[in-house]
CSV table of C-alpha atoms in Angstrom, one decimal:
chain,number,residue,atom,x,y,z
A,671,MET,CA,-52.0,-16.4,-16.6
A,672,SER,CA,-53.1,-19.9,-17.4
A,673,ASP,CA,-54.4,-21.4,-20.3
A,674,VAL,CA,-53.8,-18.0,-22.2
A,675,GLU,CA,-52.6,-19.1,-25.7
A,676,THR,CA,-49.2,-17.5,-26.7
A,677,GLY,CA,-48.6,-18.7,-30.3
A,678,THR,CA,-49.2,-21.9,-32.7
A,679,ILE,CA,-46.4,-23.8,-33.6
A,680,SER,CA,-46.2,-27.1,-35.9
A,681,THR,CA,-43.1,-29.1,-34.8
A,682,LYS,CA,-41.2,-32.4,-35.6
A,683,ILE,CA,-39.6,-32.8,-32.2
A,684,PRO,CA,-41.3,-35.8,-30.6
A,685,ALA,CA,-41.0,-37.6,-33.9
A,686,ARG,CA,-37.1,-36.9,-33.5
A,687,LEU,CA,-36.7,-37.9,-30.2
A,688,ASP,CA,-38.7,-41.7,-31.0
A,689,ARG,CA,-36.5,-42.1,-33.9
A,690,LEU,CA,-33.4,-42.1,-32.3
A,691,PRO,CA,-31.5,-45.3,-31.9
A,692,TRP,CA,-30.9,-46.4,-28.3
A,693,SER,CA,-27.2,-44.9,-27.2
A,694,GLY,CA,-25.1,-44.0,-24.4
A,695,TRP,CA,-26.8,-40.7,-24.1
A,696,HIS,CA,-30.3,-42.8,-23.1
A,697,TRP,CA,-27.9,-44.5,-20.4
A,698,MET,CA,-27.1,-41.5,-18.9
A,699,ILE,CA,-30.8,-40.8,-18.7
A,700,VAL,CA,-31.4,-44.0,-17.0
A,701,VAL,CA,-28.5,-43.4,-14.4
A,702,GLY,CA,-29.4,-40.1,-13.9
A,703,LEU,CA,-33.3,-40.3,-13.3
A,704,GLY,CA,-33.6,-44.2,-12.8
A,705,THR,CA,-31.8,-44.6,-10.0
A,706,VAL,CA,-34.1,-42.9,-7.5
A,707,TRP,CA,-36.0,-46.1,-7.1
A,708,ILE,CA,-32.7,-47.8,-5.6
A,709,LEU,CA,-32.9,-44.9,-3.0
A,710,ASP,CA,-36.4,-45.4,-2.3
A,711,GLY,CA,-35.8,-49.3,-1.8
A,712,LEU,CA,-32.8,-48.9,0.4
A,713,GLU,CA,-34.6,-46.1,2.7
A,714,VAL,CA,-37.9,-48.6,3.3
A,715,THR,CA,-35.7,-51.6,3.7
A,716,ILE,CA,-33.1,-50.1,6.0
A,717,VAL,CA,-35.9,-48.5,8.4
A,718,GLY,CA,-37.7,-51.8,8.5
A,719,ASN,CA,-34.9,-53.5,9.4
A,720,LEU,CA,-33.4,-51.0,12.1
A,721,SER,CA,-36.3,-51.0,14.2
A,722,ALA,CA,-35.3,-53.0,16.8
A,723,GLN,CA,-32.1,-51.4,16.8
A,724,LEU,CA,-33.3,-47.6,17.1
A,725,ALA,CA,-35.4,-49.3,20.2
A,726,LYS,CA,-32.2,-50.7,22.0
A,727,PRO,CA,-30.7,-48.6,25.0
A,728,GLY,CA,-28.2,-46.4,24.0
A,729,SER,CA,-29.2,-46.2,20.4
A,730,GLY,CA,-29.5,-41.8,21.0
A,731,LEU,CA,-33.0,-42.2,20.5
A,732,ASP,CA,-36.0,-42.7,23.0
A,733,ILE,CA,-38.1,-44.5,20.6
A,734,THR,CA,-40.1,-47.9,20.4
A,735,ALA,CA,-39.8,-50.5,17.7
A,736,ALA,CA,-43.7,-50.3,17.2
A,737,GLN,CA,-43.1,-46.2,16.8
A,738,VAL,CA,-40.6,-46.8,14.0
A,739,ALA,CA,-42.8,-49.6,12.2
A,740,GLY,CA,-46.0,-47.8,13.0
A,741,VAL,CA,-46.0,-43.8,13.3
A,742,ALA,CA,-42.7,-43.4,11.5
A,743,ALA,CA,-43.7,-45.6,8.4
A,744,ALA,CA,-47.0,-43.8,8.5
A,745,LEU,CA,-45.4,-40.3,8.3
A,746,TYR,CA,-43.0,-41.6,5.8
A,747,VAL,CA,-46.0,-42.7,3.6
A,748,ALA,CA,-48.2,-39.6,4.0
A,749,GLY,CA,-44.9,-37.6,3.2
A,750,ALA,CA,-44.6,-39.4,-0.2
A,751,CYS,CA,-48.4,-39.3,-0.8
A,752,SER,CA,-48.3,-35.5,-0.3
A,753,GLY,CA,-44.8,-34.6,-2.1
A,754,ALA,CA,-46.0,-36.6,-5.2
A,755,LEU,CA,-49.3,-34.4,-5.4
A,756,PHE,CA,-47.6,-30.9,-4.6
A,757,PHE,CA,-44.3,-31.5,-6.6
A,758,GLY,CA,-46.6,-33.4,-9.2
A,759,TRP,CA,-48.4,-30.0,-10.0
A,760,LEU,CA,-45.3,-28.0,-10.0
A,761,THR,CA,-43.7,-30.6,-12.2
A,762,ASP,CA,-46.3,-29.8,-14.8
A,763,ARG,CA,-46.1,-26.1,-14.1
A,764,PHE,CA,-42.4,-25.4,-14.3
A,765,GLY,CA,-40.9,-28.1,-15.8
A,766,ARG,CA,-39.4,-31.6,-15.4
A,767,LYS,CA,-35.8,-30.5,-14.9
A,768,LYS,CA,-36.3,-28.0,-12.0
A,769,LEU,CA,-38.4,-30.5,-10.0
A,770,PHE,CA,-36.2,-33.6,-10.2
A,771,ILE,CA,-33.4,-31.6,-9.1
A,772,VAL,CA,-35.3,-29.9,-6.1
A,773,THR,CA,-37.0,-33.1,-5.0
A,774,LEU,CA,-33.6,-35.1,-5.0
A,775,ILE,CA,-32.1,-32.2,-3.0
A,776,VAL,CA,-35.3,-32.5,-0.7
A,777,TYR,CA,-34.7,-36.2,-0.1
A,778,LEU,CA,-30.5,-35.8,0.7
A,779,VAL,CA,-31.4,-33.3,3.5
A,780,ALA,CA,-34.0,-34.9,5.1
A,781,THR,CA,-32.3,-38.1,5.0
A,782,LEU,CA,-29.0,-36.2,6.6
A,783,MET,CA,-30.9,-34.8,9.1
A,784,THR,CA,-32.5,-38.3,10.0
A,785,ALA,CA,-28.9,-39.7,10.6
A,786,PHE,CA,-28.3,-36.7,13.0
A,787,SER,CA,-31.7,-37.7,14.9
A,788,PHE,CA,-31.8,-37.0,18.6
A,789,SER,CA,-35.2,-37.6,19.7
A,790,ALA,CA,-38.3,-39.3,18.3
A,791,TRP,CA,-40.0,-36.0,17.2
A,792,TRP,CA,-37.1,-35.4,15.0
A,793,PHE,CA,-36.8,-38.8,13.7
A,794,PHE,CA,-40.7,-38.5,12.7
A,795,LEU,CA,-40.4,-35.0,11.3
A,796,PHE,CA,-37.6,-36.1,8.7
A,797,ARG,CA,-38.8,-39.3,7.9
A,798,PHE,CA,-42.0,-37.2,6.6
A,799,LEU,CA,-39.9,-35.0,4.5
A,800,THR,CA,-38.0,-37.9,3.4
A,801,GLY,CA,-40.9,-39.4,2.0
A,802,PHE,CA,-42.1,-36.2,0.7
A,803,GLY,CA,-39.0,-36.0,-1.4
A,804,ILE,CA,-39.2,-39.3,-2.9
A,805,GLY,CA,-42.9,-38.7,-3.4
A,806,GLY,CA,-42.0,-35.9,-5.7
A,807,GLU,CA,-39.5,-37.8,-7.6
A,808,TYR,CA,-41.8,-40.3,-8.7
A,809,ALA,CA,-44.0,-37.6,-10.8
A,810,ALA,CA,-41.0,-35.7,-12.1
A,811,ILE,CA,-39.0,-38.3,-12.8
A,812,ASN,CA,-41.2,-40.9,-14.8
A,813,SER,CA,-42.8,-38.0,-16.5
A,814,ALA,CA,-39.0,-37.0,-17.7
A,815,ILE,CA,-38.0,-40.5,-18.6
A,816,ASP,CA,-41.1,-41.0,-20.7
A,817,GLU,CA,-40.7,-37.7,-22.7
A,818,LEU,CA,-36.9,-38.5,-23.1
A,819,ILE,CA,-36.9,-42.1,-24.0
A,820,PRO,CA,-37.6,-43.3,-27.6
A,821,SER,CA,-41.4,-45.1,-27.9
A,822,ARG,CA,-40.1,-48.6,-28.9
A,823,HIS,CA,-37.8,-48.9,-26.0
A,824,ARG,CA,-40.2,-47.2,-23.5
A,825,GLY,CA,-41.9,-50.1,-21.6
A,826,ARG,CA,-39.1,-52.3,-21.0
A,827,ILE,CA,-37.1,-49.2,-19.7
A,828,ASP,CA,-40.0,-47.9,-17.5
A,829,ILE,CA,-40.4,-51.2,-15.8
A,830,LEU,CA,-36.8,-51.9,-15.5
A,831,ILE,CA,-36.5,-48.5,-13.6
A,832,ASN,CA,-39.5,-49.1,-11.7
A,833,GLY,CA,-38.3,-52.5,-10.5
A,834,SER,CA,-34.8,-51.4,-9.6
A,835,TYR,CA,-36.5,-50.3,-6.1
A,836,TRP,CA,-36.1,-53.9,-5.4
A,837,LEU,CA,-32.3,-53.8,-5.9
A,838,GLY,CA,-32.2,-51.0,-3.2
A,839,ALA,CA,-34.3,-53.1,-1.0
A,840,ALA,CA,-31.7,-56.3,-1.3
A,841,GLY,CA,-28.9,-53.8,-0.6
A,842,GLY,CA,-30.6,-52.4,2.2
A,843,ALA,CA,-31.5,-55.8,3.9
A,844,LEU,CA,-28.3,-57.0,3.3
A,845,LEU,CA,-26.3,-53.7,4.6
A,846,THR,CA,-28.2,-54.1,7.8
A,847,VAL,CA,-26.7,-57.5,8.7
A,848,PRO,CA,-23.4,-56.0,9.6
A,849,LEU,CA,-24.2,-52.4,10.3
A,850,LEU,CA,-26.4,-53.9,13.3
A,851,ASN,CA,-23.9,-56.8,14.3
A,852,ASP,CA,-20.3,-54.8,13.7
A,853,LEU,CA,-20.8,-51.2,14.6
A,854,PRO,CA,-21.7,-49.7,18.1
A,855,VAL,CA,-25.6,-49.5,18.7
A,856,ASN,CA,-25.5,-45.5,18.4
A,857,ILE,CA,-23.6,-45.6,15.1
A,858,GLY,CA,-25.0,-48.5,12.9
A,859,TRP,CA,-28.2,-46.8,12.1
A,860,ARG,CA,-26.9,-43.5,11.7
A,861,VAL,CA,-24.4,-44.8,9.1
A,862,ALA,CA,-27.1,-46.9,7.2
A,863,PHE,CA,-29.0,-43.3,6.6
A,864,GLY,CA,-25.4,-41.7,5.7
A,865,LEU,CA,-25.1,-44.2,2.9
A,866,GLY,CA,-28.5,-42.8,1.4
A,867,VAL,CA,-26.9,-39.4,1.2
A,868,VAL,CA,-23.7,-40.7,-0.5
A,869,LEU,CA,-26.0,-42.5,-3.1
A,870,GLY,CA,-28.0,-39.8,-3.8
A,871,LEU,CA,-25.2,-37.3,-4.0
A,872,ALA,CA,-23.8,-39.5,-6.7
A,873,ILE,CA,-27.3,-39.6,-8.5
A,874,LEU,CA,-27.4,-35.6,-8.1
A,875,LEU,CA,-23.9,-35.2,-10.2
A,876,VAL,CA,-25.0,-37.3,-13.2
A,877,ARG,CA,-28.6,-35.5,-12.9
A,878,ARG,CA,-27.0,-32.2,-13.5
A,879,ASN,CA,-26.6,-33.4,-17.3
A,880,VAL,CA,-30.1,-34.6,-17.9
A,881,PRO,CA,-31.9,-31.5,-20.1
A,882,GLU,CA,-35.3,-30.2,-19.5
A,883,SER,CA,-38.0,-32.1,-21.8
A,884,PRO,CA,-38.0,-30.8,-25.1
A,885,ARG,CA,-41.7,-31.7,-25.4
A,886,TRP,CA,-42.4,-29.5,-22.2
A,887,LEU,CA,-40.5,-26.7,-23.7
A,888,PHE,CA,-42.3,-26.4,-27.1
A,889,ILE,CA,-45.6,-26.7,-25.4
A,890,HIS,CA,-44.7,-23.7,-23.0
A,891,GLY,CA,-43.7,-21.5,-25.7
A,892,ARG,CA,-39.6,-22.0,-25.5
A,893,ASP,CA,-39.6,-23.9,-28.9
A,894,GLN,CA,-35.8,-22.5,-29.7
A,895,GLU,CA,-34.9,-24.1,-26.2
A,896,ALA,CA,-36.1,-27.2,-27.4
A,897,GLU,CA,-34.9,-27.3,-30.8
A,898,GLY,CA,-31.3,-26.4,-29.4
A,899,ILE,CA,-31.7,-29.7,-27.0
A,900,VAL,CA,-33.1,-32.2,-29.6
A,901,GLY,CA,-30.1,-30.8,-31.8
A,902,ASP,CA,-27.6,-31.6,-29.3
A,903,ILE,CA,-28.9,-34.9,-28.6
A,904,GLU,CA,-28.7,-35.8,-32.3
A,905,LYS,CA,-25.0,-34.8,-32.4
A,906,ARG,CA,-24.3,-37.0,-29.6
A,907,VAL,CA,-26.1,-39.7,-31.0
A,908,GLY,CA,-24.7,-39.5,-34.1
A,909,GLY,CA,-25.4,-41.9,-37.3
A,910,ASP,CA,-27.8,-41.8,-40.0
A,911,LEU,CA,-31.2,-41.0,-38.9
A,912,PRO,CA,-34.2,-41.6,-40.7
A,913,GLU,CA,-36.5,-39.0,-41.6
A,914,PRO,CA,-39.0,-37.9,-38.7
A,915,ALA,CA,-42.7,-38.7,-39.1
A,916,GLN,CA,-45.4,-35.8,-39.2
A,917,PRO,CA,-45.3,-32.8,-37.2
A,918,THR,CA,-47.4,-31.9,-34.2
A,919,THR,CA,-49.2,-28.8,-34.3
A,920,VAL,CA,-50.1,-26.8,-30.8
A,921,HIS,CA,-51.7,-23.8,-29.1
A,922,GLN,CA,-48.7,-22.6,-26.9
A,923,ARG,CA,-49.3,-21.7,-23.4
A,924,LYS,CA,-47.3,-20.5,-20.3
A,925,SER,CA,-48.9,-22.7,-18.0
A,926,ILE,CA,-52.2,-25.3,-17.8
A,927,GLY,CA,-55.3,-24.7,-15.4
A,928,PHE,CA,-55.7,-27.1,-12.8
A,929,LEU,CA,-59.4,-26.9,-13.5
A,930,ARG,CA,-58.4,-28.1,-17.0
A,931,ILE,CA,-56.2,-31.2,-15.7
A,932,ALA,CA,-58.7,-32.2,-13.5
A,933,HIS,CA,-61.3,-32.1,-16.3
A,934,THR,CA,-58.9,-34.2,-18.5
A,935,MET,CA,-59.1,-36.9,-15.9
A,936,VAL,CA,-62.6,-37.3,-15.1
A,937,ALA,CA,-64.5,-36.2,-18.3
A,938,LEU,CA,-62.2,-36.6,-21.5
A,939,TYR,CA,-60.6,-40.0,-20.0
A,940,PRO,CA,-62.9,-41.5,-17.6
A,941,LYS,CA,-62.1,-45.3,-18.6
A,942,ARG,CA,-58.4,-44.5,-18.1
A,943,THR,CA,-58.7,-43.0,-15.1
A,944,VAL,CA,-60.8,-46.1,-13.6
A,945,LEU,CA,-57.9,-48.4,-14.9
A,946,GLY,CA,-55.1,-46.4,-13.4
A,947,LEU,CA,-56.8,-46.5,-10.0
A,948,SER,CA,-57.3,-50.2,-10.6
A,949,LEU,CA,-54.2,-51.1,-11.3
A,950,PHE,CA,-52.3,-48.8,-8.7
A,951,ILE,CA,-54.6,-50.3,-6.0
A,952,GLY,CA,-54.3,-53.8,-7.4
A,953,GLN,CA,-50.6,-53.7,-6.9
A,954,ALA,CA,-50.5,-52.0,-3.6
A,955,PHE,CA,-52.9,-54.5,-1.6
A,956,LEU,CA,-50.8,-57.7,-3.0
A,957,TYR,CA,-47.7,-56.4,-2.0
A,958,ASN,CA,-48.9,-55.2,1.5
A,959,ALA,CA,-50.7,-58.6,1.7
A,960,ILE,CA,-47.2,-60.3,1.5
A,961,THR,CA,-44.5,-57.9,2.5
A,962,PHE,CA,-46.2,-56.1,5.4
A,963,GLY,CA,-44.8,-57.6,8.6
A,964,TYR,CA,-43.2,-60.3,6.6
A,965,ALA,CA,-40.3,-60.5,9.8
A,966,GLN,CA,-43.7,-60.7,12.0
A,967,ILE,CA,-44.7,-63.9,9.7
A,968,LEU,CA,-41.4,-65.3,10.2
A,969,ALA,CA,-41.2,-64.8,13.9
A,970,MET,CA,-44.6,-65.6,14.6
A,971,PHE,CA,-45.3,-68.9,12.3
A,972,PHE,CA,-41.3,-70.0,12.1
A,973,LYS,CA,-39.5,-68.8,15.3
A,974,ILE,CA,-37.0,-66.7,13.2
A,975,ASP,CA,-36.4,-63.5,14.3
A,976,THR,CA,-32.7,-62.8,13.6
A,977,HIS,CA,-31.3,-62.4,10.2
A,978,THR,CA,-34.8,-61.6,8.4
A,979,GLY,CA,-32.7,-59.5,6.1
A,980,TYR,CA,-31.4,-62.5,4.4
A,981,TYR,CA,-34.9,-63.5,3.7
A,982,PHE,CA,-36.2,-60.1,2.6
A,983,ALA,CA,-33.2,-59.9,0.2
A,984,VAL,CA,-34.1,-63.3,-1.4
A,985,ILE,CA,-37.6,-61.9,-2.1
A,986,ALA,CA,-36.1,-58.5,-3.4
A,987,VAL,CA,-34.1,-60.3,-6.0
A,988,GLY,CA,-37.0,-62.0,-6.9
A,989,ASN,CA,-38.7,-59.0,-7.4
A,990,PHE,CA,-36.5,-57.3,-9.7
A,991,LEU,CA,-35.7,-60.3,-12.1
A,992,GLY,CA,-39.2,-60.2,-12.9
A,993,PRO,CA,-39.0,-56.6,-14.4
A,994,LEU,CA,-35.6,-57.3,-15.7
A,995,LEU,CA,-36.7,-60.6,-17.5
A,996,LEU,CA,-40.3,-59.8,-18.4
A,997,GLY,CA,-39.9,-56.1,-19.3
A,998,PRO,CA,-39.0,-56.4,-23.0
A,999,LEU,CA,-42.1,-58.4,-23.3
A,1000,PHE,CA,-44.5,-55.2,-22.6
A,1001,ASP,CA,-43.0,-53.8,-25.9
A,1002,THR,CA,-43.2,-56.7,-28.0
A,1003,VAL,CA,-46.3,-58.9,-27.1
A,1004,GLY,CA,-48.1,-55.5,-25.8
A,1005,ARG,CA,-49.3,-53.8,-22.9
A,1006,ILE,CA,-52.4,-55.3,-22.8
A,1007,PRO,CA,-51.8,-59.1,-22.6
A,1008,MET,CA,-48.7,-58.5,-20.5
A,1009,ILE,CA,-50.5,-56.5,-17.9
A,1010,SER,CA,-53.2,-58.5,-17.4
A,1011,ALA,CA,-51.2,-61.8,-17.5
A,1012,THR,CA,-48.9,-60.7,-14.6
A,1013,TYR,CA,-51.6,-59.0,-12.8
A,1014,ILE,CA,-54.1,-62.3,-13.0
A,1015,GLY,CA,-50.9,-64.5,-12.9
A,1016,SER,CA,-49.5,-63.4,-9.5
A,1017,GLY,CA,-52.8,-62.9,-8.0
A,1018,LEU,CA,-53.7,-66.9,-8.8
A,1019,LEU,CA,-50.0,-67.9,-7.7
A,1020,LEU,CA,-50.6,-65.9,-4.2
A,1021,LEU,CA,-54.1,-67.7,-3.8
A,1022,GLY,CA,-52.2,-71.1,-4.1
A,1023,THR,CA,-49.5,-69.9,-1.5
A,1024,ALA,CA,-52.7,-68.8,0.7
A,1025,TRP,CA,-53.8,-72.3,0.4
A,1026,LEU,CA,-50.7,-74.4,1.2
A,1027,PHE,CA,-49.8,-72.1,4.2
A,1028,ALA,CA,-53.3,-72.4,5.8
A,1029,GLN,CA,-52.8,-76.0,5.2
A,1030,GLY,CA,-49.4,-76.1,7.0
A,1031,SER,CA,-47.4,-77.3,4.2
A,1032,LEU,CA,-44.7,-74.5,3.9
A,1033,THR,CA,-41.6,-73.8,5.7
A,1034,ALA,CA,-39.9,-70.5,6.1
A,1035,VAL,CA,-37.6,-71.0,3.3
A,1036,THR,CA,-40.6,-72.6,1.2
A,1037,LEU,CA,-42.5,-69.7,2.0
A,1038,THR,CA,-40.2,-67.3,1.0
A,1039,ALA,CA,-39.6,-69.5,-2.4
A,1040,CYS,CA,-43.3,-69.2,-2.9
A,1041,TRP,CA,-43.3,-65.3,-2.2
A,1042,SER,CA,-40.2,-64.9,-4.6
A,1043,VAL,CA,-42.2,-66.9,-7.5
A,1044,VAL,CA,-45.2,-64.5,-7.0
A,1045,LEU,CA,-43.3,-61.5,-6.8
A,1046,PHE,CA,-41.2,-62.3,-9.9
A,1047,VAL,CA,-44.5,-62.0,-11.6
A,1048,ALA,CA,-46.2,-59.2,-9.6
A,1049,SER,CA,-43.3,-57.0,-9.8
A,1050,ALA,CA,-43.6,-56.4,-13.6
A,1051,GLY,CA,-47.4,-55.8,-13.1
A,1052,ALA,CA,-46.9,-53.6,-10.5
A,1053,SER,CA,-44.3,-51.5,-12.5
A,1054,SER,CA,-46.5,-51.4,-15.4
A,1055,ALA,CA,-48.9,-49.6,-13.3
A,1056,TYR,CA,-46.6,-46.5,-13.3
A,1057,LEU,CA,-45.9,-47.1,-17.3
A,1058,THR,CA,-49.6,-46.9,-17.7
A,1059,VAL,CA,-50.7,-43.8,-15.8
A,1060,SER,CA,-47.6,-42.0,-17.5
A,1061,GLU,CA,-48.0,-42.6,-20.8
A,1062,ILE,CA,-52.0,-42.8,-21.5
A,1063,PHE,CA,-52.7,-39.0,-20.5
A,1064,PRO,CA,-51.9,-35.8,-22.3
A,1065,MET,CA,-48.1,-34.3,-21.5
A,1066,GLU,CA,-49.6,-31.2,-19.8
A,1067,THR,CA,-51.3,-33.4,-17.0
A,1068,ARG,CA,-48.7,-36.4,-17.1
A,1069,ALA,CA,-46.9,-35.7,-13.8
A,1070,MET,CA,-50.1,-34.8,-12.2
A,1071,ALA,CA,-51.4,-37.8,-13.2
A,1072,ILE,CA,-48.7,-39.9,-11.9
A,1073,ALA,CA,-48.9,-38.3,-8.4
A,1074,PHE,CA,-52.6,-38.8,-8.2
A,1075,PHE,CA,-52.5,-42.7,-8.7
A,1076,PHE,CA,-49.6,-42.8,-7.2
A,1077,ALA,CA,-50.8,-41.0,-4.1
A,1078,VAL,CA,-54.0,-42.9,-4.1
A,1079,GLY,CA,-52.4,-46.2,-4.7
A,1080,THR,CA,-49.6,-45.6,-1.8
A,1081,ALA,CA,-52.7,-44.5,0.4
A,1082,ALA,CA,-54.4,-47.7,-0.1
A,1083,GLY,CA,-52.2,-49.8,0.2
A,1084,GLY,CA,-50.0,-48.1,2.9
A,1085,ILE,CA,-52.4,-47.4,4.9
A,1086,THR,CA,-55.8,-49.8,4.5
A,1087,GLY,CA,-53.6,-52.6,3.9
A,1088,PRO,CA,-51.4,-52.7,7.1
A,1089,LEU,CA,-54.2,-51.8,9.1
A,1090,LEU,CA,-56.1,-54.8,7.6
A,1091,PHE,CA,-53.3,-57.4,7.3
A,1092,ALA,CA,-51.7,-56.7,10.4
A,1093,SER,CA,-55.1,-57.3,12.5
A,1094,LEU,CA,-55.5,-60.9,10.4
A,1095,VAL,CA,-51.6,-61.7,11.1
A,1096,GLU,CA,-51.5,-61.1,14.9
A,1097,THR,CA,-53.9,-63.6,15.5
A,1098,GLY,CA,-51.0,-66.3,15.1
A,1099,VAL,CA,-54.3,-68.3,13.2
A,1100,PRO,CA,-52.7,-69.7,10.0
A,1101,GLY,CA,-56.3,-69.6,8.2
A,1102,ASP,CA,-56.3,-65.6,9.2
A,1103,THR,CA,-52.9,-64.7,7.5
A,1104,ALA,CA,-54.0,-66.9,4.7
A,1105,LEU,CA,-57.0,-64.6,4.2
A,1106,ALA,CA,-54.8,-61.6,4.1
A,1107,PHE,CA,-52.7,-63.1,1.3
A,1108,ALA,CA,-56.3,-64.0,-0.4
A,1109,ILE,CA,-57.7,-60.8,-0.4
A,1110,GLY,CA,-54.3,-59.2,-1.6
A,1111,ALA,CA,-54.5,-61.8,-4.6
A,1112,ALA,CA,-58.4,-61.0,-5.2
A,1113,VAL,CA,-57.5,-57.3,-5.8
A,1114,MET,CA,-54.8,-57.9,-8.1
A,1115,ILE,CA,-56.8,-60.2,-10.3
A,1116,VAL,CA,-59.8,-57.8,-10.2
A,1117,ALA,CA,-57.3,-55.2,-11.5
A,1118,GLY,CA,-56.2,-57.5,-14.1
A,1119,LEU,CA,-59.7,-58.0,-15.4
A,1120,VAL,CA,-60.0,-54.1,-15.9
A,1121,GLU,CA,-56.9,-54.1,-17.7
A,1122,LEU,CA,-58.4,-56.5,-19.8
A,1123,PHE,CA,-61.5,-54.7,-20.9
A,1124,LEU,CA,-60.1,-51.3,-20.3
A,1125,GLY,CA,-56.4,-51.3,-21.3
A,1126,VAL,CA,-54.5,-49.2,-23.9
A,1127,LYS,CA,-52.7,-50.7,-26.8
A,1128,ALA,CA,-49.5,-48.1,-26.1
A,1129,GLU,CA,-46.6,-50.4,-27.0
A,1130,ARG,CA,-44.1,-48.9,-29.5
A,1131,ARG,CA,-46.4,-45.6,-30.1
A,1132,GLY,CA,-45.5,-42.2,-29.4
A,1133,LEU,CA,-46.8,-40.3,-26.5
A,1134,GLU,CA,-48.8,-37.9,-28.8
A,1135,ALA,CA,-50.6,-40.7,-30.4
A,1136,ILE,CA,-51.7,-42.5,-27.3
A,1137,ALA,CA,-53.0,-39.0,-26.0
A,1138,PRO,CA,-52.7,-36.0,-27.9
A,1139,PRO,CA,-51.7,-32.7,-25.8
A,1140,LEU,CA,-54.4,-30.8,-24.7
A,1141,THR,CA,-52.8,-27.8,-26.5
A,1142,SER,CA,-52.9,-29.6,-30.0
A,1143,ALA,CA,-54.7,-28.1,-32.7
A,1144,GLU,CA,-57.2,-31.2,-32.8
A,1145,VAL,CA,-58.1,-31.2,-29.2
A,1146,SER,CA,-58.1,-27.4,-29.3
A,1147,LYS,CA,-61.0,-27.8,-31.7
A,1148,ALA,CA,-62.9,-30.4,-30.0
A,1149,ALA,CA,-63.0,-28.6,-26.6
């Protein structure tokens, strides 16, 4: 039964995990869990670049390019939102490992079935289910990574992993060029989806070796298992380890009631909830202001309707370099200055791009260069949104918090954003497209200002110090 105490334990497991030096074992965690973002980037970009191919006669599908970019894309977003919420709840209830295995299997099966699509309804169904699996991955993976990575490395690793989405996006953009030009029309798009399955199977083989979160185990009354896992990790890492810090005392429970989880976000941490919503919605609007319909912008204003994958690959590289190069500063300079700077800075850069575009001062190359600079800064900020919501809420609500903010942000960016920006871009008036840029920039800047006032100093701090578990003795007394 939910919220029924099963015992009390005083443990140093969190402190023992945080004191570990970086090692090959941690790289195994990064590869096994973090590379799923490459899959997401690969998926989204491949579909975006395959829309014209799928609509051609002889593709094997009776579908239009508008249906691929519209209905199929919306169903993928809807699947990601619902999958995040569904699997996020299960992750907090049944553990990280069970769910990050299940969600990857859902993704693999759905993607494989997409490759064998024979009609539009089949394609739509499995695009939804692919998104369902990917959405669940976000909740299960981010919570597991944060609970296994030492606190002094958590910021840069989280940001780099979330930014790796753009490695998949760049790869997807480049892969579609030979697949579309060198293979038969009914084969190329199927091979593209098949490549996602191959990469996913490789990740699954590594992921089998990733343990359950010891933090989740000891809170749910399985402290002996937690002790065994941490002891094994310490043996693998080796070396002289410093004495761990003070222990954490918790009242163990088999599960945490949903009402208590909701109460935590709304009543116990209302400012942090506002912060999380602001960061997610801000980055969602900025990205849709730029990336949604980028091919349409290139075709409409610069008469470029072939090899758009090359342009997108350049943007994707800029997106990845931002988290790679700026990520370490989130652990050294600090969360608040870096998050606010990347949000406000990228917003101001996009406003400048909007002004140049409206003046007719940009070419396809210089516009792509401007986008790359904007997204170099914005990508580190967007990745920090996932980092923020995964570390500022108690462990029992972590996966559900990630799922909630991901779902709201994705819905705002993936539904409201495209509807608004598409209507502005399709007029063919440069000033209207510049307005789309400006709206995305303004929402991003507002989110950066919210961070300045409500941000949490989480750098190099243990998760339990940022947000004590709901089952901790101190919180239980206060409640």
